[in-house]
Amino acid sequence: MCIMLFVLCYISDSFSWWESFQLNDRYQKFFNWTTEVYSSPVYQVHPKLSVILNETHATTNPPPTTPPGPQYHVAFPQNYHFSLDQADTCKNKTPFLVLMVPVAPDNVEARNAIRQTWGKAEVVQGEVVLTLFMLGLSGQADVEKQQEKIQHENLQHQDLILSDFLDSYFNLTIKTMVIMDWLATHCNNAAYAMKIDSDMFLNVDNLVITLKKPELPKVNYLTGMLMWNSEVIRLNSSKWYVSEEVYPYPTYPPYPLGAGYVFSNDLPGKLVEISKTITPFNIEDVYIGMCLKRLGLSPSSPPDPSQFNDYHRGYNRCMFSKVITYILNSTEELVNFWTDLKKPGSPC
Ligand SMILES: *[C@@H]1O[C@H](CO)[C@@H](O)[C@H](O)[C@H]1NC(C)=O
Ligand SMILES: *[C@@H]1O[C@H](CO)[C@@H](O)[C@H](O)[C@H]1NC(C)=O
Ligand SMILES: *[C@@H]1O[C@H](CO)[C@@H](O)[C@H](O)[C@H]1NC(C)=O
Ligand SMILES: *[C@@H]1O[C@H](CO)[C@@H](O)[C@H](O)[C@H]1NC(C)=O
Ligand SMILES: *[C@@H]1O[C@H](CO)[C@@H](O)[C@H](O)[C@H]1NC(C)=O
């Protein structure tokens, strides 16, 4: 009965993420003897979107041939395909640091603010730094118009990566794993990478200075603002509510706050690989923590933990000159604070 149920669901086009991982959870124990029936490509792009993607296809990827296997769950990044992939970017240079910014497709304002501020410099402290934006497909009615705009924006800046998952708050785990997949497959020559949200202040100089410290690990390294023994929120009105069915334990493994975390660039490939064996989970930063744990790794505290911050309590030029991250209130704040920080004269 259970098997029938999941086979039926998996061949149906129209089931939600919730259904998928609740099912996953329930039938996980059957994985070992059901892989052979797990054969149809699980997630397909809506036909309308396929046509649009076809038109906007910048690179020709081979059609997906999905072999059977439990790894083909909703967050497994290789279920998705890039229609803009900046394929030459890391062929033409070897970045020391890649800043990967997940951002909503229509949030041009945030992208422009980043392009003017921390995403602007291509060389920081003598090292090549690359800033790229990760976008999924808009759920909006006029997808076509949106795609056109994205193509146009990319012609101008050559910094957009577009994949074919539906871009929504609930799908942030997919977005993060697609970022990891891109790093592993399109930019594995980079030394370090950072996943950083579009509402962040980033003192990119301080980040590069930290990463260049000789004692800093070059592999299996991940740092940021770390959460230890963080309790699972069972209050169903919360944005971070998670049912016991989805995650049965009372606390999460150590994980970096999703707003901004930095890692050695050997990790993306390892995370993608191990994610095949881990039931998808809608809270993306916790999911990274779960993958790390399964890899036998733990995130590291930053050399100076006071440099990774969440919300700021008002702008202070001296303070902003010393930190690496702060979460901001608005895009205007980013531009204003940055402009002030960069004006001549000692900040402290
Ligand atoms: C499934 O297979 C894995 C390794 O192949 C094994 O460790 C695990 O115990 C198996 N689970 C069940 C429920 O048989
Ligand atoms: C999409 O592209 C493929 C090959 O590039 C082509 O065979 C197919 O007919 C196209 N589909 C549509 C709907 O344009
Ligand atoms: C998540 O993305 C998948 C693949 O694009 C899509 O089928 C699903 O509807 C999305 N879920 C939500 C809640 O947006
Ligand atoms: C949320 O929890 C309360 C109390 O446990 C329950 O009465 C309510 O039905 C729940 N709401 C939803 C949407 O699950
Ligand atoms: C963030 O924005 C709110 C509303 O505009 C404002 O009241 C608050 O002071 C801001 N916080 C900081 C730290 O600037």
PDB file of C-alpha atoms in Angstrom, residues 76-303:
ATOM      1  CA  PHE A  76      18.698  16.949  -5.082  1.00  0.00           C
ATOM      2  CA  PRO A  77      20.247  19.658  -7.236  1.00  0.00           C
ATOM      3  CA  GLN A  78      20.966  17.565 -10.277  1.00  0.00           C
ATOM      4  CA  ASN A  79      17.213  17.307 -10.849  1.00  0.00           C
ATOM      5  CA  TYR A  80      17.421  20.883 -12.073  1.00  0.00           C
ATOM      6  CA  HIS A  81      19.100  22.439 -15.033  1.00  0.00           C
ATOM      7  CA  PHE A  82      20.776  25.715 -15.678  1.00  0.00           C
ATOM      8  CA  SER A  83      19.473  27.897 -18.458  1.00  0.00           C
ATOM      9  CA  LEU A  84      22.068  30.538 -17.624  1.00  0.00           C
ATOM     10  CA  ASP A  85      25.201  29.075 -16.142  1.00  0.00           C
ATOM     11  CA  GLN A  86      28.132  31.490 -16.656  1.00  0.00           C
ATOM     12  CA  ALA A  87      30.027  28.484 -17.974  1.00  0.00           C
ATOM     13  CA  ASP A  88      33.146  30.446 -18.929  1.00  0.00           C
ATOM     14  CA  THR A  89      33.536  32.507 -15.784  1.00  0.00           C
ATOM     15  CA  CYS A  90      35.778  30.103 -13.899  1.00  0.00           C
ATOM     16  CA  LYS A  91      37.483  28.915 -17.077  1.00  0.00           C
ATOM     17  CA  ASN A  92      38.811  32.392 -17.682  1.00  0.00           C
ATOM     18  CA  LYS A  93      39.985  32.952 -14.138  1.00  0.00           C
ATOM     19  CA  THR A  94      40.640  31.121 -10.919  1.00  0.00           C
ATOM     20  CA  PRO A  95      38.789  32.916  -8.161  1.00  0.00           C
ATOM     21  CA  PHE A  96      40.114  32.915  -4.647  1.00  0.00           C
ATOM     22  CA  LEU A  97      36.583  33.545  -3.395  1.00  0.00           C
ATOM     23  CA  VAL A  98      33.165  33.166  -5.005  1.00  0.00           C
ATOM     24  CA  LEU A  99      30.250  35.031  -3.458  1.00  0.00           C
ATOM     25  CA  MET A 100      27.012  33.225  -4.309  1.00  0.00           C
ATOM     26  CA  VAL A 101      23.909  35.288  -3.680  1.00  0.00           C
ATOM     27  CA  PRO A 102      20.488  33.623  -3.764  1.00  0.00           C
ATOM     28  CA  VAL A 103      17.997  36.285  -4.739  1.00  0.00           C
ATOM     29  CA  ALA A 104      14.387  36.418  -5.935  1.00  0.00           C
ATOM     30  CA  PRO A 105      14.178  36.730  -9.743  1.00  0.00           C
ATOM     31  CA  ASP A 106      12.400  40.085  -9.590  1.00  0.00           C
ATOM     32  CA  ASN A 107      14.675  41.654  -6.993  1.00  0.00           C
ATOM     33  CA  VAL A 108      16.785  43.719  -9.399  1.00  0.00           C
ATOM     34  CA  GLU A 109      17.099  46.429  -6.791  1.00  0.00           C
ATOM     35  CA  ALA A 110      19.017  44.193  -4.388  1.00  0.00           C
ATOM     36  CA  ARG A 111      21.273  42.955  -7.184  1.00  0.00           C
ATOM     37  CA  ASN A 112      22.064  46.485  -8.286  1.00  0.00           C
ATOM     38  CA  ALA A 113      22.881  47.539  -4.730  1.00  0.00           C
ATOM     39  CA  ILE A 114      25.289  44.612  -4.389  1.00  0.00           C
ATOM     40  CA  ARG A 115      26.850  45.389  -7.779  1.00  0.00           C
ATOM     41  CA  GLN A 116      27.583  48.898  -6.516  1.00  0.00           C
ATOM     42  CA  THR A 117      28.908  47.802  -3.135  1.00  0.00           C
ATOM     43  CA  TRP A 118      30.492  44.552  -1.965  1.00  0.00           C
ATOM     44  CA  GLY A 119      29.965  42.806  -5.284  1.00  0.00           C
ATOM     45  CA  LYS A 120      31.815  45.461  -7.253  1.00  0.00           C
ATOM     46  CA  ALA A 121      35.513  44.787  -6.825  1.00  0.00           C
ATOM     47  CA  GLU A 122      36.895  41.947  -8.913  1.00  0.00           C
ATOM     48  CA  VAL A 123      40.181  41.980  -7.034  1.00  0.00           C
ATOM     49  CA  VAL A 124      40.171  42.334  -3.251  1.00  0.00           C
ATOM     50  CA  GLN A 125      43.384  42.348  -1.196  1.00  0.00           C
ATOM     51  CA  GLY A 126      45.154  41.077  -4.311  1.00  0.00           C
ATOM     52  CA  GLU A 127      42.814  38.108  -4.773  1.00  0.00           C
ATOM     53  CA  VAL A 128      40.250  37.416  -7.495  1.00  0.00           C
ATOM     54  CA  VAL A 129      36.720  37.612  -6.111  1.00  0.00           C
ATOM     55  CA  LEU A 130      33.634  36.705  -8.107  1.00  0.00           C
ATOM     56  CA  THR A 131      30.051  37.665  -7.264  1.00  0.00           C
ATOM     57  CA  LEU A 132      27.173  35.751  -8.853  1.00  0.00           C
ATOM     58  CA  PHE A 133      23.429  35.695  -8.308  1.00  0.00           C
ATOM     59  CA  MET A 134      21.386  32.496  -8.159  1.00  0.00           C
ATOM     60  CA  LEU A 135      17.816  32.646  -9.436  1.00  0.00           C
ATOM     61  CA  GLY A 136      15.061  30.120  -9.874  1.00  0.00           C
ATOM     62  CA  LEU A 137      11.927  30.435 -11.963  1.00  0.00           C
ATOM     63  CA  SER A 138       9.390  32.992 -10.930  1.00  0.00           C
ATOM     64  CA  GLY A 139       5.977  31.735  -9.894  1.00  0.00           C
ATOM     65  CA  GLN A 140       4.400  34.862 -11.372  1.00  0.00           C
ATOM     66  CA  ALA A 141       1.802  34.812 -14.088  1.00  0.00           C
ATOM     67  CA  ASP A 142       3.867  36.548 -16.726  1.00  0.00           C
ATOM     68  CA  VAL A 143       6.884  34.306 -16.560  1.00  0.00           C
ATOM     69  CA  GLU A 144       7.816  35.084 -20.134  1.00  0.00           C
ATOM     70  CA  LYS A 145       8.252  38.768 -19.523  1.00  0.00           C
ATOM     71  CA  GLN A 146      10.281  37.996 -16.423  1.00  0.00           C
ATOM     72  CA  GLN A 147      12.577  35.666 -18.348  1.00  0.00           C
ATOM     73  CA  GLU A 148      13.130  38.330 -20.963  1.00  0.00           C
ATOM     74  CA  LYS A 149      14.116  40.832 -18.306  1.00  0.00           C
ATOM     75  CA  ILE A 150      16.513  38.358 -16.738  1.00  0.00           C
ATOM     76  CA  GLN A 151      18.147  37.665 -20.078  1.00  0.00           C
ATOM     77  CA  HIS A 152      18.495  41.359 -20.684  1.00  0.00           C
ATOM     78  CA  GLU A 153      19.970  41.990 -17.243  1.00  0.00           C
ATOM     79  CA  ASN A 154      22.435  39.180 -17.752  1.00  0.00           C
ATOM     80  CA  LEU A 155      23.574  40.552 -21.109  1.00  0.00           C
ATOM     81  CA  GLN A 156      24.543  43.677 -19.265  1.00  0.00           C
ATOM     82  CA  HIS A 157      26.237  42.135 -16.243  1.00  0.00           C
ATOM     83  CA  GLN A 158      27.043  38.482 -17.010  1.00  0.00           C
ATOM     84  CA  ASP A 159      26.468  37.568 -13.391  1.00  0.00           C
ATOM     85  CA  LEU A 160      23.172  35.649 -13.257  1.00  0.00           C
ATOM     86  CA  ILE A 161      22.792  31.913 -12.853  1.00  0.00           C
ATOM     87  CA  LEU A 162      19.291  30.713 -13.635  1.00  0.00           C
ATOM     88  CA  SER A 163      18.009  27.260 -12.787  1.00  0.00           C
ATOM     89  CA  ASP A 164      14.618  25.687 -13.436  1.00  0.00           C
ATOM     90  CA  PHE A 165      13.267  25.082  -9.935  1.00  0.00           C
ATOM     91  CA  LEU A 166      10.369  27.171  -8.717  1.00  0.00           C
ATOM     92  CA  ASP A 167      11.849  30.048  -6.720  1.00  0.00           C
ATOM     93  CA  SER A 168       9.919  30.337  -3.459  1.00  0.00           C
ATOM     94  CA  TYR A 169      10.651  30.763   0.214  1.00  0.00           C
ATOM     95  CA  PHE A 170       9.777  27.170   0.809  1.00  0.00           C
ATOM     96  CA  ASN A 171      12.281  26.054  -1.823  1.00  0.00           C
ATOM     97  CA  LEU A 172      15.371  27.689  -0.354  1.00  0.00           C
ATOM     98  CA  THR A 173      16.949  24.314   0.306  1.00  0.00           C
ATOM     99  CA  ILE A 174      16.766  23.563  -3.401  1.00  0.00           C
ATOM    100  CA  LYS A 175      18.319  26.951  -4.129  1.00  0.00           C
ATOM    101  CA  THR A 176      21.175  26.346  -1.729  1.00  0.00           C
ATOM    102  CA  MET A 177      21.865  22.891  -3.095  1.00  0.00           C
ATOM    103  CA  VAL A 178      21.780  24.224  -6.660  1.00  0.00           C
ATOM    104  CA  ILE A 179      24.398  26.784  -5.559  1.00  0.00           C
ATOM    105  CA  MET A 180      26.510  23.915  -4.217  1.00  0.00           C
ATOM    106  CA  ASP A 181      26.039  21.994  -7.451  1.00  0.00           C
ATOM    107  CA  TRP A 182      27.100  24.988  -9.539  1.00  0.00           C
ATOM    108  CA  LEU A 183      30.244  25.494  -7.457  1.00  0.00           C
ATOM    109  CA  ALA A 184      31.133  21.815  -7.734  1.00  0.00           C
ATOM    110  CA  THR A 185      30.495  21.543 -11.456  1.00  0.00           C
ATOM    111  CA  HIS A 186      31.310  24.999 -12.834  1.00  0.00           C
ATOM    112  CA  CYS A 187      33.884  26.505 -10.495  1.00  0.00           C
ATOM    113  CA  ASN A 188      35.781  23.851  -8.609  1.00  0.00           C
ATOM    114  CA  ASN A 189      39.052  25.722  -9.144  1.00  0.00           C
ATOM    115  CA  ALA A 190      38.008  28.399  -6.632  1.00  0.00           C
ATOM    116  CA  ALA A 191      39.591  28.199  -3.173  1.00  0.00           C
ATOM    117  CA  TYR A 192      36.686  29.425  -1.053  1.00  0.00           C
ATOM    118  CA  ALA A 193      33.039  30.301  -1.530  1.00  0.00           C
ATOM    119  CA  MET A 194      30.368  32.026   0.464  1.00  0.00           C
ATOM    120  CA  LYS A 195      26.612  31.718   0.404  1.00  0.00           C
ATOM    121  CA  ILE A 196      25.386  35.170   1.251  1.00  0.00           C
ATOM    122  CA  ASP A 197      21.874  36.573   1.262  1.00  0.00           C
ATOM    123  CA  SER A 198      21.019  39.706  -0.663  1.00  0.00           C
ATOM    124  CA  ASP A 199      20.091  41.687   2.450  1.00  0.00           C
ATOM    125  CA  MET A 200      23.562  41.473   3.939  1.00  0.00           C
ATOM    126  CA  PHE A 201      26.352  43.899   4.579  1.00  0.00           C
ATOM    127  CA  LEU A 202      29.636  42.221   3.722  1.00  0.00           C
ATOM    128  CA  ASN A 203      33.041  43.673   4.482  1.00  0.00           C
ATOM    129  CA  VAL A 204      34.688  41.734   1.703  1.00  0.00           C
ATOM    130  CA  ASP A 205      38.190  43.051   2.513  1.00  0.00           C
ATOM    131  CA  ASN A 206      37.988  41.665   6.031  1.00  0.00           C
ATOM    132  CA  LEU A 207      36.682  38.364   4.722  1.00  0.00           C
ATOM    133  CA  VAL A 208      39.567  37.956   2.275  1.00  0.00           C
ATOM    134  CA  ILE A 209      42.089  38.960   4.960  1.00  0.00           C
ATOM    135  CA  THR A 210      40.663  36.264   7.249  1.00  0.00           C
ATOM    136  CA  LEU A 211      40.647  33.602   4.546  1.00  0.00           C
ATOM    137  CA  LYS A 212      44.272  34.369   3.619  1.00  0.00           C
ATOM    138  CA  LYS A 213      45.541  33.598   7.118  1.00  0.00           C
ATOM    139  CA  PRO A 214      48.006  30.730   6.681  1.00  0.00           C
ATOM    140  CA  GLU A 215      46.525  28.763   9.551  1.00  0.00           C
ATOM    141  CA  LEU A 216      43.057  28.776   8.006  1.00  0.00           C
ATOM    142  CA  PRO A 217      42.067  25.238   6.855  1.00  0.00           C
ATOM    143  CA  LYS A 218      41.951  24.770   3.104  1.00  0.00           C
ATOM    144  CA  VAL A 219      39.573  21.792   3.069  1.00  0.00           C
ATOM    145  CA  ASN A 220      36.540  20.627   5.033  1.00  0.00           C
ATOM    146  CA  TYR A 221      36.156  24.127   6.399  1.00  0.00           C
ATOM    147  CA  LEU A 222      32.908  25.967   6.967  1.00  0.00           C
ATOM    148  CA  THR A 223      32.351  28.989   9.149  1.00  0.00           C
ATOM    149  CA  GLY A 224      29.876  31.745   9.853  1.00  0.00           C
ATOM    150  CA  MET A 225      27.547  32.588  12.663  1.00  0.00           C
ATOM    151  CA  LEU A 226      27.079  29.177  14.212  1.00  0.00           C
ATOM    152  CA  MET A 227      24.063  27.766  15.960  1.00  0.00           C
ATOM    153  CA  TRP A 228      24.626  25.048  18.535  1.00  0.00           C
ATOM    154  CA  ASN A 229      21.902  22.883  20.101  1.00  0.00           C
ATOM    155  CA  SER A 230      19.281  25.023  18.551  1.00  0.00           C
ATOM    156  CA  GLU A 231      15.785  23.878  19.429  1.00  0.00           C
ATOM    157  CA  VAL A 232      13.321  22.822  16.791  1.00  0.00           C
ATOM    158  CA  ILE A 233      10.360  25.197  16.659  1.00  0.00           C
ATOM    159  CA  ARG A 234       7.120  23.313  17.180  1.00  0.00           C
ATOM    160  CA  LEU A 235       4.873  26.364  17.294  1.00  0.00           C
ATOM    161  CA  ASN A 236       2.827  26.010  14.153  1.00  0.00           C
ATOM    162  CA  SER A 237       2.372  29.751  13.649  1.00  0.00           C
ATOM    163  CA  SER A 238       6.137  30.247  13.290  1.00  0.00           C
ATOM    164  CA  LYS A 239       7.894  30.801   9.986  1.00  0.00           C
ATOM    165  CA  TRP A 240      10.346  28.128  11.099  1.00  0.00           C
ATOM    166  CA  TYR A 241       7.787  25.626  12.328  1.00  0.00           C
ATOM    167  CA  VAL A 242       8.826  22.053  11.676  1.00  0.00           C
ATOM    168  CA  SER A 243       6.608  19.085  12.446  1.00  0.00           C
ATOM    169  CA  GLU A 244       7.872  16.034  14.289  1.00  0.00           C
ATOM    170  CA  GLU A 245       7.008  14.034  11.237  1.00  0.00           C
ATOM    171  CA  VAL A 246       9.560  15.979   9.201  1.00  0.00           C
ATOM    172  CA  TYR A 247      12.247  16.190  11.881  1.00  0.00           C
ATOM    173  CA  PRO A 248      11.726  14.080  14.994  1.00  0.00           C
ATOM    174  CA  TYR A 249      14.595  15.258  17.236  1.00  0.00           C
ATOM    175  CA  PRO A 250      14.309  18.131  19.730  1.00  0.00           C
ATOM    176  CA  THR A 251      17.480  19.966  18.614  1.00  0.00           C
ATOM    177  CA  TYR A 252      19.333  20.547  15.352  1.00  0.00           C
ATOM    178  CA  PRO A 253      22.927  19.594  14.654  1.00  0.00           C
ATOM    179  CA  PRO A 254      25.386  22.535  14.626  1.00  0.00           C
ATOM    180  CA  TYR A 255      24.740  24.694  11.587  1.00  0.00           C
ATOM    181  CA  PRO A 256      25.737  28.106  10.223  1.00  0.00           C
ATOM    182  CA  LEU A 257      23.115  30.816  10.052  1.00  0.00           C
ATOM    183  CA  GLY A 258      21.932  30.859   6.442  1.00  0.00           C
ATOM    184  CA  ALA A 259      22.353  34.605   5.987  1.00  0.00           C
ATOM    185  CA  GLY A 260      26.053  34.170   5.314  1.00  0.00           C
ATOM    186  CA  TYR A 261      28.495  31.295   5.634  1.00  0.00           C
ATOM    187  CA  VAL A 262      31.899  30.707   4.118  1.00  0.00           C
ATOM    188  CA  PHE A 263      33.434  27.401   3.120  1.00  0.00           C
ATOM    189  CA  SER A 264      36.404  25.797   1.446  1.00  0.00           C
ATOM    190  CA  ASN A 265      35.393  24.941  -2.091  1.00  0.00           C
ATOM    191  CA  ASP A 266      35.972  21.196  -1.744  1.00  0.00           C
ATOM    192  CA  LEU A 267      32.777  21.043   0.322  1.00  0.00           C
ATOM    193  CA  PRO A 268      30.115  21.750  -2.339  1.00  0.00           C
ATOM    194  CA  GLY A 269      30.789  18.482  -4.183  1.00  0.00           C
ATOM    195  CA  LYS A 270      30.796  16.549  -0.918  1.00  0.00           C
ATOM    196  CA  LEU A 271      27.554  18.182   0.213  1.00  0.00           C
ATOM    197  CA  VAL A 272      25.802  17.411  -3.068  1.00  0.00           C
ATOM    198  CA  GLU A 273      26.965  13.808  -2.927  1.00  0.00           C
ATOM    199  CA  ILE A 274      25.919  13.222   0.678  1.00  0.00           C
ATOM    200  CA  SER A 275      22.577  14.979   0.131  1.00  0.00           C
ATOM    201  CA  LYS A 276      21.496  11.941  -1.882  1.00  0.00           C
ATOM    202  CA  THR A 277      21.143  10.112   1.401  1.00  0.00           C
ATOM    203  CA  ILE A 278      19.451  12.811   3.457  1.00  0.00           C
ATOM    204  CA  THR A 279      15.738  13.483   3.399  1.00  0.00           C
ATOM    205  CA  PRO A 280      15.129  17.013   2.161  1.00  0.00           C
ATOM    206  CA  PHE A 281      14.324  19.576   4.712  1.00  0.00           C
ATOM    207  CA  ASN A 282      12.852  23.007   4.113  1.00  0.00           C
ATOM    208  CA  ILE A 283      15.199  24.914   6.429  1.00  0.00           C
ATOM    209  CA  GLU A 284      18.247  25.311   4.225  1.00  0.00           C
ATOM    210  CA  ASP A 285      20.894  26.167   6.803  1.00  0.00           C
ATOM    211  CA  VAL A 286      19.841  23.308   9.063  1.00  0.00           C
ATOM    212  CA  TYR A 287      19.962  21.023   6.043  1.00  0.00           C
ATOM    213  CA  ILE A 288      23.587  22.059   5.477  1.00  0.00           C
ATOM    214  CA  GLY A 289      24.233  21.226   9.144  1.00  0.00           C
ATOM    215  CA  MET A 290      22.645  17.807   8.642  1.00  0.00           C
ATOM    216  CA  CYS A 291      24.786  17.140   5.563  1.00  0.00           C
ATOM    217  CA  LEU A 292      27.950  18.204   7.400  1.00  0.00           C
ATOM    218  CA  LYS A 293      27.101  15.932  10.287  1.00  0.00           C
ATOM    219  CA  ARG A 294      26.582  12.992   7.936  1.00  0.00           C
ATOM    220  CA  LEU A 295      29.982  13.786   6.389  1.00  0.00           C
ATOM    221  CA  GLY A 296      31.489  13.552   9.857  1.00  0.00           C
ATOM    222  CA  LEU A 297      32.276  17.284   9.831  1.00  0.00           C
ATOM    223  CA  SER A 298      31.346  20.152  12.037  1.00  0.00           C
ATOM    224  CA  PRO A 299      31.332  23.867  11.236  1.00  0.00           C
ATOM    225  CA  SER A 300      34.245  25.853  12.715  1.00  0.00           C
ATOM    226  CA  SER A 301      33.960  28.984  14.798  1.00  0.00           C
ATOM    227  CA  PRO A 302      35.318  31.995  12.915  1.00  0.00           C
ATOM    228  CA  PRO A 303      38.832  33.142  13.918  1.00  0.00           C
TER     229      PRO A 303
END
